[in-house]
PDB file of C-alpha atoms and ligand atoms in Angstrom:
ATOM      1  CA  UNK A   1       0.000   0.000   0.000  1.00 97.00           C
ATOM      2  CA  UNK A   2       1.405   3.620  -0.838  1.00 98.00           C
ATOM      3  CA  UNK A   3       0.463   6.052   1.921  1.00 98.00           C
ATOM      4  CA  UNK A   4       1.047   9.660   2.657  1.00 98.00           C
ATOM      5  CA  UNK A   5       0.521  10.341   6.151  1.00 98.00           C
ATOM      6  CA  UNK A   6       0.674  14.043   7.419  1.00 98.00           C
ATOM      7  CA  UNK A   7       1.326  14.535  10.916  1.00 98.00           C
ATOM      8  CA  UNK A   8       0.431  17.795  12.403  1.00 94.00           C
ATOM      9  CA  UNK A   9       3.029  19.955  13.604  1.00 91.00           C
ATOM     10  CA  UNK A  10       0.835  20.274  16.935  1.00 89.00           C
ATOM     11  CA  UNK A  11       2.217  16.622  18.006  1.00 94.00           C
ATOM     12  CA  UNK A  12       5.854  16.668  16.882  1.00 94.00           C
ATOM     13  CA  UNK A  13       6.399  20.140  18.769  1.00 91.00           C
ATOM     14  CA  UNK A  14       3.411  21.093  20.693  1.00 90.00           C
ATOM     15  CA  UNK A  15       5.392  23.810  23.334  1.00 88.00           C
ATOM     16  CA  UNK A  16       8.891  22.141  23.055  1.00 90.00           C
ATOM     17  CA  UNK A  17      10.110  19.320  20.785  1.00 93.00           C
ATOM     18  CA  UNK A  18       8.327  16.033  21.867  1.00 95.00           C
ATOM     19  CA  UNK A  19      11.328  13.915  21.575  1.00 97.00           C
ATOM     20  CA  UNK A  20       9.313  11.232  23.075  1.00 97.00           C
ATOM     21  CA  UNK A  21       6.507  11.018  20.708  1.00 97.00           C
ATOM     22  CA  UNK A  22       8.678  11.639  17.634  1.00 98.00           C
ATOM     23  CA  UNK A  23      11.194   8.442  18.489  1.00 98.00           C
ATOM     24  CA  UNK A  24       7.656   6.195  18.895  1.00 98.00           C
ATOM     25  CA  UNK A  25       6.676   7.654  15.656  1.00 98.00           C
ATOM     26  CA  UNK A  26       9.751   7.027  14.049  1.00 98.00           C
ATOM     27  CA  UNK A  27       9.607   3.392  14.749  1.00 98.00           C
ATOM     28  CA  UNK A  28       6.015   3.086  14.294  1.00 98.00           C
ATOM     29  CA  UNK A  29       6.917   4.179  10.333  1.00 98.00           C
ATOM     30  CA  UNK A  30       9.404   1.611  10.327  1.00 98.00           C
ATOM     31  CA  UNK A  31       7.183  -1.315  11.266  1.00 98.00           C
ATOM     32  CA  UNK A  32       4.963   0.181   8.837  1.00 98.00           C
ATOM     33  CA  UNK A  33       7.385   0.394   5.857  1.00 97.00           C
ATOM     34  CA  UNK A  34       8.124  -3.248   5.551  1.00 95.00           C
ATOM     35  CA  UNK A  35       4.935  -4.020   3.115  1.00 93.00           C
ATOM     36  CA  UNK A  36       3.868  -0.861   2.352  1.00 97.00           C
ATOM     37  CA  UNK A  37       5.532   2.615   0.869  1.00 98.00           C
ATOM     38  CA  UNK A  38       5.424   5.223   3.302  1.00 98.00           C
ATOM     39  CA  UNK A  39       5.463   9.569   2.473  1.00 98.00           C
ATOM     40  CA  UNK A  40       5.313  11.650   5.357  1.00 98.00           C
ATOM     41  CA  UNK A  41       5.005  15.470   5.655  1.00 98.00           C
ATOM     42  CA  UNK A  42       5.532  17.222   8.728  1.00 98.00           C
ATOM     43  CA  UNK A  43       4.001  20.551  10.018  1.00 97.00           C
ATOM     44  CA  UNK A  44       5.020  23.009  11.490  1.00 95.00           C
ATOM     45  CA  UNK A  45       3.793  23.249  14.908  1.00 91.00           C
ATOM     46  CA  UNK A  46       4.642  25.763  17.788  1.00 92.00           C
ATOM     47  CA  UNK A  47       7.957  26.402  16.039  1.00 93.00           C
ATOM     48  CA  UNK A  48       6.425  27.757  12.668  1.00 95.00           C
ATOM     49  CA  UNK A  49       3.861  30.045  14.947  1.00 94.00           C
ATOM     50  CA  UNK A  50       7.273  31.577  17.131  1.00 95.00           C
ATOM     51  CA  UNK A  51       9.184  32.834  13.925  1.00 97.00           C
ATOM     52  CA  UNK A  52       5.830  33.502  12.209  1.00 97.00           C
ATOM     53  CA  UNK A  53       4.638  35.745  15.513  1.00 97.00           C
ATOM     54  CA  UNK A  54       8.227  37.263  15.510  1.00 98.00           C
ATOM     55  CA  UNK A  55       8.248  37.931  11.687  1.00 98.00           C
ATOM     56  CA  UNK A  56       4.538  39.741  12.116  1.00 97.00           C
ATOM     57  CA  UNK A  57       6.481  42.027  14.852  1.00 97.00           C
ATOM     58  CA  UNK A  58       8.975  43.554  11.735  1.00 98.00           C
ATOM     59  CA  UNK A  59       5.650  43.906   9.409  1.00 97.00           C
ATOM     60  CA  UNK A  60       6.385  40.919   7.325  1.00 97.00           C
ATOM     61  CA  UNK A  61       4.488  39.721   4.439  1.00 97.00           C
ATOM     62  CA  UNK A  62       2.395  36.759   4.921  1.00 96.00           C
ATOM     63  CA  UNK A  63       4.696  35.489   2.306  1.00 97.00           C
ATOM     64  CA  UNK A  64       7.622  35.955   3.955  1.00 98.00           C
ATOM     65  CA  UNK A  65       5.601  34.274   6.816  1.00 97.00           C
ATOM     66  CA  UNK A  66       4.448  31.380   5.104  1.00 97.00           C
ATOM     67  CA  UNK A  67       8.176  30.519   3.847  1.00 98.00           C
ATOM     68  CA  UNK A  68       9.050  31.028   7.551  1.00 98.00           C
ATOM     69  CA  UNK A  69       6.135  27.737   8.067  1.00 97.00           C
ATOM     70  CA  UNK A  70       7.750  25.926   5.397  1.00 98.00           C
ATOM     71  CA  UNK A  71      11.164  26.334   7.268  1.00 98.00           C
ATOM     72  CA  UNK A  72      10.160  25.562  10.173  1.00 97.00           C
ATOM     73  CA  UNK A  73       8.328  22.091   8.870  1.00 97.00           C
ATOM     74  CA  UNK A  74      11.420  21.076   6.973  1.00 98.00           C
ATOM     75  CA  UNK A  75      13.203  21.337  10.341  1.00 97.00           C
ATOM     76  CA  UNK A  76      10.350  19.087  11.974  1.00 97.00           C
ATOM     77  CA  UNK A  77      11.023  16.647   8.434  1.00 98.00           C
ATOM     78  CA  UNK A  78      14.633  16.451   9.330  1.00 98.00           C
ATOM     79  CA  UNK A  79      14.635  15.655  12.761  1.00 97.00           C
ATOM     80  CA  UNK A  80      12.138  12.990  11.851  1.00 98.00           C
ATOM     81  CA  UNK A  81      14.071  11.406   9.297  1.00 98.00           C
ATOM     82  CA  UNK A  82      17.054  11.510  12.073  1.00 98.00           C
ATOM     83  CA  UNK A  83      14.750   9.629  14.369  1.00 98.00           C
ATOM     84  CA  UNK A  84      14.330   6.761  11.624  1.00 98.00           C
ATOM     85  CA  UNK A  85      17.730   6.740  10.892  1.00 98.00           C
ATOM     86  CA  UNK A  86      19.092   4.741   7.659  1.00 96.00           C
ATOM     87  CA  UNK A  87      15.661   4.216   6.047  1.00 97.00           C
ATOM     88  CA  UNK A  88      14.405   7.562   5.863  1.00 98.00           C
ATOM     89  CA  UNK A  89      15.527  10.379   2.979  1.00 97.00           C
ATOM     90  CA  UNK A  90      18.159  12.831   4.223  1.00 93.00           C
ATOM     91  CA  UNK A  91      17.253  15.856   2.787  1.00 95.00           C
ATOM     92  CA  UNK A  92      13.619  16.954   2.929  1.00 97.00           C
ATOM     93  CA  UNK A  93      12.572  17.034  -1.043  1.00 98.00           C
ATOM     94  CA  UNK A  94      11.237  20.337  -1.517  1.00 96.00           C
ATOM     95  CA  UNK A  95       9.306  18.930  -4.745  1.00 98.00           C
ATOM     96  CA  UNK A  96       7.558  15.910  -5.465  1.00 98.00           C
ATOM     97  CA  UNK A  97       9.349  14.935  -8.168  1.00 98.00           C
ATOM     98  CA  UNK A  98      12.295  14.306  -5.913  1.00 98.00           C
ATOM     99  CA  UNK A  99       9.667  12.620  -3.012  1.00 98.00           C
ATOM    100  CA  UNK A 100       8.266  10.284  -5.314  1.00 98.00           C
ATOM    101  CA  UNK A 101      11.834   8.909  -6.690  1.00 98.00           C
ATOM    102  CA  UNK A 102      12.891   8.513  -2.964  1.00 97.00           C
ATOM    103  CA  UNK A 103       9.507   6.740  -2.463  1.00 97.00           C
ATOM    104  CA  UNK A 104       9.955   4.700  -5.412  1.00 95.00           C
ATOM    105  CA  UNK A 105      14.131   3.735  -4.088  1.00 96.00           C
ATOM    106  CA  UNK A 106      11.939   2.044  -0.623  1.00 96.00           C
ATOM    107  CA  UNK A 107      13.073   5.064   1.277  1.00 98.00           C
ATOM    108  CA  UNK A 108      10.267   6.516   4.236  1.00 98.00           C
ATOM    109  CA  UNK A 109       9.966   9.582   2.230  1.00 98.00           C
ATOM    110  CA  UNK A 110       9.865  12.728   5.184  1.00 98.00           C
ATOM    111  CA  UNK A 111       9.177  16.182   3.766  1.00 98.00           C
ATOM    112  CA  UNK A 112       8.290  19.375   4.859  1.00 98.00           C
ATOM    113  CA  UNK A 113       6.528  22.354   3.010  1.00 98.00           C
ATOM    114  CA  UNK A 114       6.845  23.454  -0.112  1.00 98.00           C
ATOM    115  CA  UNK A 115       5.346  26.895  -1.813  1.00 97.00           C
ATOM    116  CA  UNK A 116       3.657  29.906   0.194  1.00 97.00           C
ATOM    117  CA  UNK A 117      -0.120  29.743   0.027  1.00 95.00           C
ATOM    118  CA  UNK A 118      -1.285  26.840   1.942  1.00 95.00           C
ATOM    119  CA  UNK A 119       0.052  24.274   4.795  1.00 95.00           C
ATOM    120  CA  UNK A 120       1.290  20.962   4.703  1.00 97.00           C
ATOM    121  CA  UNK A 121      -1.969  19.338   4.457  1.00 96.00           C
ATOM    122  CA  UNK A 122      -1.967  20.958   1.267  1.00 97.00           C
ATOM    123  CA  UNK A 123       1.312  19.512   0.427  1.00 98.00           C
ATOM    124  CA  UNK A 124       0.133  16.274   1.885  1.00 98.00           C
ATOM    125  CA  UNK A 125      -2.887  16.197  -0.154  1.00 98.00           C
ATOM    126  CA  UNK A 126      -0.980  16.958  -3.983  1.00 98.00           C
ATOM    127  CA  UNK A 127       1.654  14.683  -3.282  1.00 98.00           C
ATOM    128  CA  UNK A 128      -0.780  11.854  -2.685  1.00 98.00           C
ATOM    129  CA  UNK A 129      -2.594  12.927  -5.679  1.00 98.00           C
ATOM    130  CA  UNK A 130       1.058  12.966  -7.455  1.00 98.00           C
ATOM    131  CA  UNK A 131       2.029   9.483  -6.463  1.00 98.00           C
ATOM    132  CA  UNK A 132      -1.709   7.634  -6.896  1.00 98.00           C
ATOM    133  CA  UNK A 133      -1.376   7.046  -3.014  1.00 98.00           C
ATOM    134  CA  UNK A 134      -3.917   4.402  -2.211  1.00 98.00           C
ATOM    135  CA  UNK A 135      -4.650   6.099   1.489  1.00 98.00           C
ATOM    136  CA  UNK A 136      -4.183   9.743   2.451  1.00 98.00           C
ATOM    137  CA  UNK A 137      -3.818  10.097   6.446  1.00 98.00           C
ATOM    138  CA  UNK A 138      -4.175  13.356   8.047  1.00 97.00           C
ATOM    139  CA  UNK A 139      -3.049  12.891  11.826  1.00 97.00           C
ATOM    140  CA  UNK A 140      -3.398  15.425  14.379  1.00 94.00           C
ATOM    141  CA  UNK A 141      -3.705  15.920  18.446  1.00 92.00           C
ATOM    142  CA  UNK A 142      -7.154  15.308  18.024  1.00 93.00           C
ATOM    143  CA  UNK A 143      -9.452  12.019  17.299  1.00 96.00           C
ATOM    144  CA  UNK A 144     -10.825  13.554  14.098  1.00 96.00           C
ATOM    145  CA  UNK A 145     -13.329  15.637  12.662  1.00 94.00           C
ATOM    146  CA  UNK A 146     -15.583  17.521  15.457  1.00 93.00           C
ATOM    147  CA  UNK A 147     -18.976  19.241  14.742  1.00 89.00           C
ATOM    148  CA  UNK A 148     -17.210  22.492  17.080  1.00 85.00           C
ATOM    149  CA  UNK A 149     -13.945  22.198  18.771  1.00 85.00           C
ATOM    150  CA  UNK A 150     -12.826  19.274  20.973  1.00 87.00           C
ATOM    151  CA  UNK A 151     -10.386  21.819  22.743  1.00 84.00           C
ATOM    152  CA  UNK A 152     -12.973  24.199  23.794  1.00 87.00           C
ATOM    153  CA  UNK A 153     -16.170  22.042  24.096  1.00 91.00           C
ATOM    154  CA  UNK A 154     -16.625  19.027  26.201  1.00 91.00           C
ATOM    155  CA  UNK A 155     -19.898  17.739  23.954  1.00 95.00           C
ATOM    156  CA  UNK A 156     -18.343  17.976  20.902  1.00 92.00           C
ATOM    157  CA  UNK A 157     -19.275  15.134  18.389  1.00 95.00           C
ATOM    158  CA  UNK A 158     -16.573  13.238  16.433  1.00 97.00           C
ATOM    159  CA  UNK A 159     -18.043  12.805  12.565  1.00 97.00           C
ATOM    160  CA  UNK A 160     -17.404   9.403  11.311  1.00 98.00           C
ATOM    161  CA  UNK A 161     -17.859  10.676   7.807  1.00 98.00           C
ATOM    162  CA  UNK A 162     -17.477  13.294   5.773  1.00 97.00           C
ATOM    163  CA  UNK A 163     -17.934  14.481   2.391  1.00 97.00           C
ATOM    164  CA  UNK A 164     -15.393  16.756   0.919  1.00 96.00           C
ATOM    165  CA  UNK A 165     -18.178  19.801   0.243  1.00 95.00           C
ATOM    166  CA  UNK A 166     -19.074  19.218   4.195  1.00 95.00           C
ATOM    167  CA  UNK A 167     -15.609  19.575   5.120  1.00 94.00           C
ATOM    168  CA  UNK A 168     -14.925  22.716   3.352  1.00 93.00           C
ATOM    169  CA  UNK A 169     -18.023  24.509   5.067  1.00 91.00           C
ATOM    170  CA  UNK A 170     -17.003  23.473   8.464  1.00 89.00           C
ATOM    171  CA  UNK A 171     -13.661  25.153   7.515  1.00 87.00           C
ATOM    172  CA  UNK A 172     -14.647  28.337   5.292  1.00 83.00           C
ATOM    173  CA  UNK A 173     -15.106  30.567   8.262  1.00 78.00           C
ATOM    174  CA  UNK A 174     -11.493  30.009   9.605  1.00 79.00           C
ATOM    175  CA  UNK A 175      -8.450  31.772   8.623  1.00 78.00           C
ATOM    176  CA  UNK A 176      -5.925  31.183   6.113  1.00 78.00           C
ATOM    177  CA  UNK A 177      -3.119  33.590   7.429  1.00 84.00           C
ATOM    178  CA  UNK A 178       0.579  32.003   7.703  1.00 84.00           C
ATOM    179  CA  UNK A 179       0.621  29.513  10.902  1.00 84.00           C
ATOM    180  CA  UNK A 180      -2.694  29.589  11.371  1.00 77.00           C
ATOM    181  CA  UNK A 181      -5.351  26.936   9.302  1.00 76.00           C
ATOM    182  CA  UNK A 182      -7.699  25.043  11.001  1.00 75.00           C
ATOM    183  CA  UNK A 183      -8.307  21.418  10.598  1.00 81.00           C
ATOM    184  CA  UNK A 184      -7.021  21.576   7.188  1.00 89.00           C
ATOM    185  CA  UNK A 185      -6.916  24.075   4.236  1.00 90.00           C
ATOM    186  CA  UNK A 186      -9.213  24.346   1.554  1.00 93.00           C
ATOM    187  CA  UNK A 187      -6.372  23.817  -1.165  1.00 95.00           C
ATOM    188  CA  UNK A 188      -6.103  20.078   0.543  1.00 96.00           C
ATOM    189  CA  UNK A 189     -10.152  19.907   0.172  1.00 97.00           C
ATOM    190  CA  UNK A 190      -9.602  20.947  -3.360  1.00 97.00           C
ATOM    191  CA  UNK A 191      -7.554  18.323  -4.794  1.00 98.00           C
ATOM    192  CA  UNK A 192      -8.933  15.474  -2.342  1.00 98.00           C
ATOM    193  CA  UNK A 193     -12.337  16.232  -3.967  1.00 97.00           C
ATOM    194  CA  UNK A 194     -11.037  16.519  -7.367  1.00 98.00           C
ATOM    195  CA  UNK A 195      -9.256  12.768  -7.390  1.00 98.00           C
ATOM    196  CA  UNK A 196     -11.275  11.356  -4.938  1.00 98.00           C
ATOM    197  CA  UNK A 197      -7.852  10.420  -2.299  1.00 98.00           C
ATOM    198  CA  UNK A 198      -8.892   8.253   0.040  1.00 98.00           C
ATOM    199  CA  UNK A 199      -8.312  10.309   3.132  1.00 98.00           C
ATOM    200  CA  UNK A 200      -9.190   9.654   6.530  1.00 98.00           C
ATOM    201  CA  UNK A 201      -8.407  12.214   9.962  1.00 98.00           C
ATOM    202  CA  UNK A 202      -6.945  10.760  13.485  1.00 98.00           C
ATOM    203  CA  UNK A 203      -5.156  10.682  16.336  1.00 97.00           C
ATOM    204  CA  UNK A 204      -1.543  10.774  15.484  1.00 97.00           C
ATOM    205  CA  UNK A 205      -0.821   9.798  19.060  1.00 97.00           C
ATOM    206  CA  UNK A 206      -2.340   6.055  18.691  1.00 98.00           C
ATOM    207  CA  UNK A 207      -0.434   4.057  16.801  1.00 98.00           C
ATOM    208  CA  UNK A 208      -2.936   1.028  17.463  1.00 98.00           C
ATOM    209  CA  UNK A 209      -5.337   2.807  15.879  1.00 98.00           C
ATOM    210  CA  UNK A 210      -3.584   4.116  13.273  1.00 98.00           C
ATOM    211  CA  UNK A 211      -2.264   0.307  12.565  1.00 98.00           C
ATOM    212  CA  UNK A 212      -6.141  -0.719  12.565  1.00 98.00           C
ATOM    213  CA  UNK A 213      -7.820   2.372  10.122  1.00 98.00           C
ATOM    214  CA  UNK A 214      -4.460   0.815   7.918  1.00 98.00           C
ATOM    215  CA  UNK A 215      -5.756  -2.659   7.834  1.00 96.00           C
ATOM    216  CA  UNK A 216      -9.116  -1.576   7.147  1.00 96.00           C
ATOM    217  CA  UNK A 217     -10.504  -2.329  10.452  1.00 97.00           C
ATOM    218  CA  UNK A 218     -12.606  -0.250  12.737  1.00 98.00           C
ATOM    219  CA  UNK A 219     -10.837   3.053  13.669  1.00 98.00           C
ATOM    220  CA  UNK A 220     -11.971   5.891  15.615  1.00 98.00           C
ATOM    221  CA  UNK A 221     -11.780   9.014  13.022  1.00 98.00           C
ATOM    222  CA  UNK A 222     -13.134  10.770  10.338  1.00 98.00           C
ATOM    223  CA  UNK A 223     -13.638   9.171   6.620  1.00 98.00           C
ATOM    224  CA  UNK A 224     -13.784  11.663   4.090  1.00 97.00           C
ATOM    225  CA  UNK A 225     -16.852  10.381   1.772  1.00 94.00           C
ATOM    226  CA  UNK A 226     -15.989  10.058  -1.692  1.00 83.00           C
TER     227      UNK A 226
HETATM  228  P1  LIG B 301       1.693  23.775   8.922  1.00 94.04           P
HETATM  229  O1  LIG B 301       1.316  22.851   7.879  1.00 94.04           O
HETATM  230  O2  LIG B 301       2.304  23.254  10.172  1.00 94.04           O
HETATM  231  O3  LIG B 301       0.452  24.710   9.212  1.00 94.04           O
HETATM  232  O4  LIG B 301       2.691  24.850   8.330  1.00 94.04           O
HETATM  233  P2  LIG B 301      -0.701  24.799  10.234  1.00 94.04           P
HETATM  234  O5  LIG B 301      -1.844  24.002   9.730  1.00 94.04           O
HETATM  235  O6  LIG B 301      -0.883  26.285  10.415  1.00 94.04           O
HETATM  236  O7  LIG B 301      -0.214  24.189  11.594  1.00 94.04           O
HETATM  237  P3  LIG B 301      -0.283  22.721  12.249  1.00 94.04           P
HETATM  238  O8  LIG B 301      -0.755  21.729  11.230  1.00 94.04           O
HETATM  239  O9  LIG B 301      -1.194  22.884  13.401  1.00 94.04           O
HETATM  240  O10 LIG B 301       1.147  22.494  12.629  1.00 94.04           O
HETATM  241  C1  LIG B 301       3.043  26.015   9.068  1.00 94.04           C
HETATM  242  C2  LIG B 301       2.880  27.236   8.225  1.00 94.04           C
HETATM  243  O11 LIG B 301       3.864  27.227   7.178  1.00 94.04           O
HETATM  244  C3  LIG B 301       3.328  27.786   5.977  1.00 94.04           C
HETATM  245  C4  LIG B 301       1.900  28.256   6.334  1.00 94.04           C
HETATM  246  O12 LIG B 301       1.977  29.591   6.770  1.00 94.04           O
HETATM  247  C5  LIG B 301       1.529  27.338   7.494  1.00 94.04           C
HETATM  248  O13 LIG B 301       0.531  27.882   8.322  1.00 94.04           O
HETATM  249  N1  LIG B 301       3.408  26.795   4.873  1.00 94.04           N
HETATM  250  C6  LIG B 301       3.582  25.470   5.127  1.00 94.04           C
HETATM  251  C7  LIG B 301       3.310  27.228   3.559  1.00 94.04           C
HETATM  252  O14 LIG B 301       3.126  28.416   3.287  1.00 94.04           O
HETATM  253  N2  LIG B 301       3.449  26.303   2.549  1.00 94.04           N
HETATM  254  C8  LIG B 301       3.645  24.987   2.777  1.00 94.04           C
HETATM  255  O15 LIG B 301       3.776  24.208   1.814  1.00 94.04           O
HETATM  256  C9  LIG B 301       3.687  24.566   4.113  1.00 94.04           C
END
């Protein structure tokens, strides 16, 4: 199986680098690589929103900002390939030309960013669409998909399903300044909708039930409906 699994940058550095978590991850994707061909793009996280936050201080552009982002996720991608060690790519490709050869030599493909304009779930979303990727993960601190936000509301309701048009109105109110989408951005919507990625939303932090929505077993998430 070829999947491209983003991983939020809210897990890999929430305050402070979450050595920790990124070592289990990193063997996780190893287990995970022998049978399958594994692309991973890594966010940002509290690092990207520091330099962003600093940059806004000087008056930057939200260009400027957004390359800032994609900085700071490359640095997330390399530390991540560090924690797999031999298996992993070196250098973060900064196209997907580059990440689907590296796929293609059995490396764990680890990326960052890419352009200004959109976040790594973007990135995550055209380079599945750029490989034919047979599942599309998008893994964050949270379980999924919530009708309001888990964080702030203690009712919220996880949604099992999705279809791409109901994902994009939960997410057209929210902002798409540098370091700061939502969920995911609408570019990611876009081209999920467009080629029809199998793409499901959960917890990064259990493997177990990562492992199962894999195997096509029962998972706790979000399925986006085709
Ligand atoms: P993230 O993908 O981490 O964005 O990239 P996010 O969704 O705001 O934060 P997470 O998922 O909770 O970590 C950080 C920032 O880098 C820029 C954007 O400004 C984004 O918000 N970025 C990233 C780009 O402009 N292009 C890219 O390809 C990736």
């Amino acid at each position: 199986m070829r999947i491209v699994l983003s991983i939020g940058g809210s897990i890999l550095v929430p305050e402070e680098v979450d050595v920790g978590y990124i070592g289990e991850l990193a063997s996780f994707l190893v287990d995970l690589s022998s049978g399958n061909e594994i692309a991973v793009v890594s966010g940002g996280g509290r690092l990207a929103r520091k330099y962003i936050d600093a940059a806004r201080v000087f008056n930057s552009s939200e260009a400027l900002c957004d390359l800032i982002g994609i900085d700071a996720s490359r640095l997330n991608a390399r530390l991540l390939s560090a924690a797999i060690g031999d298996t992993a790519t070196i250098e973060p490709p900064s196209v997907f030309q580059k990440a689907r050869e590296e796929l293609e030599r059995g490396k764990i493909m680890v990326m960052g960013g890419t352009h200004p304009g959109h976040s790594t779930d973007g990135v995550s979303a055209l380079l599945a669409e750029y490989v034919g990727a047979d599942l599309l993960i998008n893994a964050t601190d949270v379980d999924g998909i919530f009708d309001k936000n888990p964080r702030e509301y203690a009712d919220a309701r996880l949604i099992e399903e999705i279809t791409p048009e109901g994902l994009m109105d939960i997410i057209k109110k929210y902002s798409v300044d540098a370091g700061s989408y939502a969920l995911i951005d609408p570019l990611a919507v876009k081209i999920i909708q467009r080629s029809a990625i199998k793409t499901i939303f959960l917890n990064g932090r259990d493997f177990k039930n990562m492992e199962k929505a894999i195997s096509g077993k029962k998972y706790r998430g979000t399925r986006v409906k085709k």
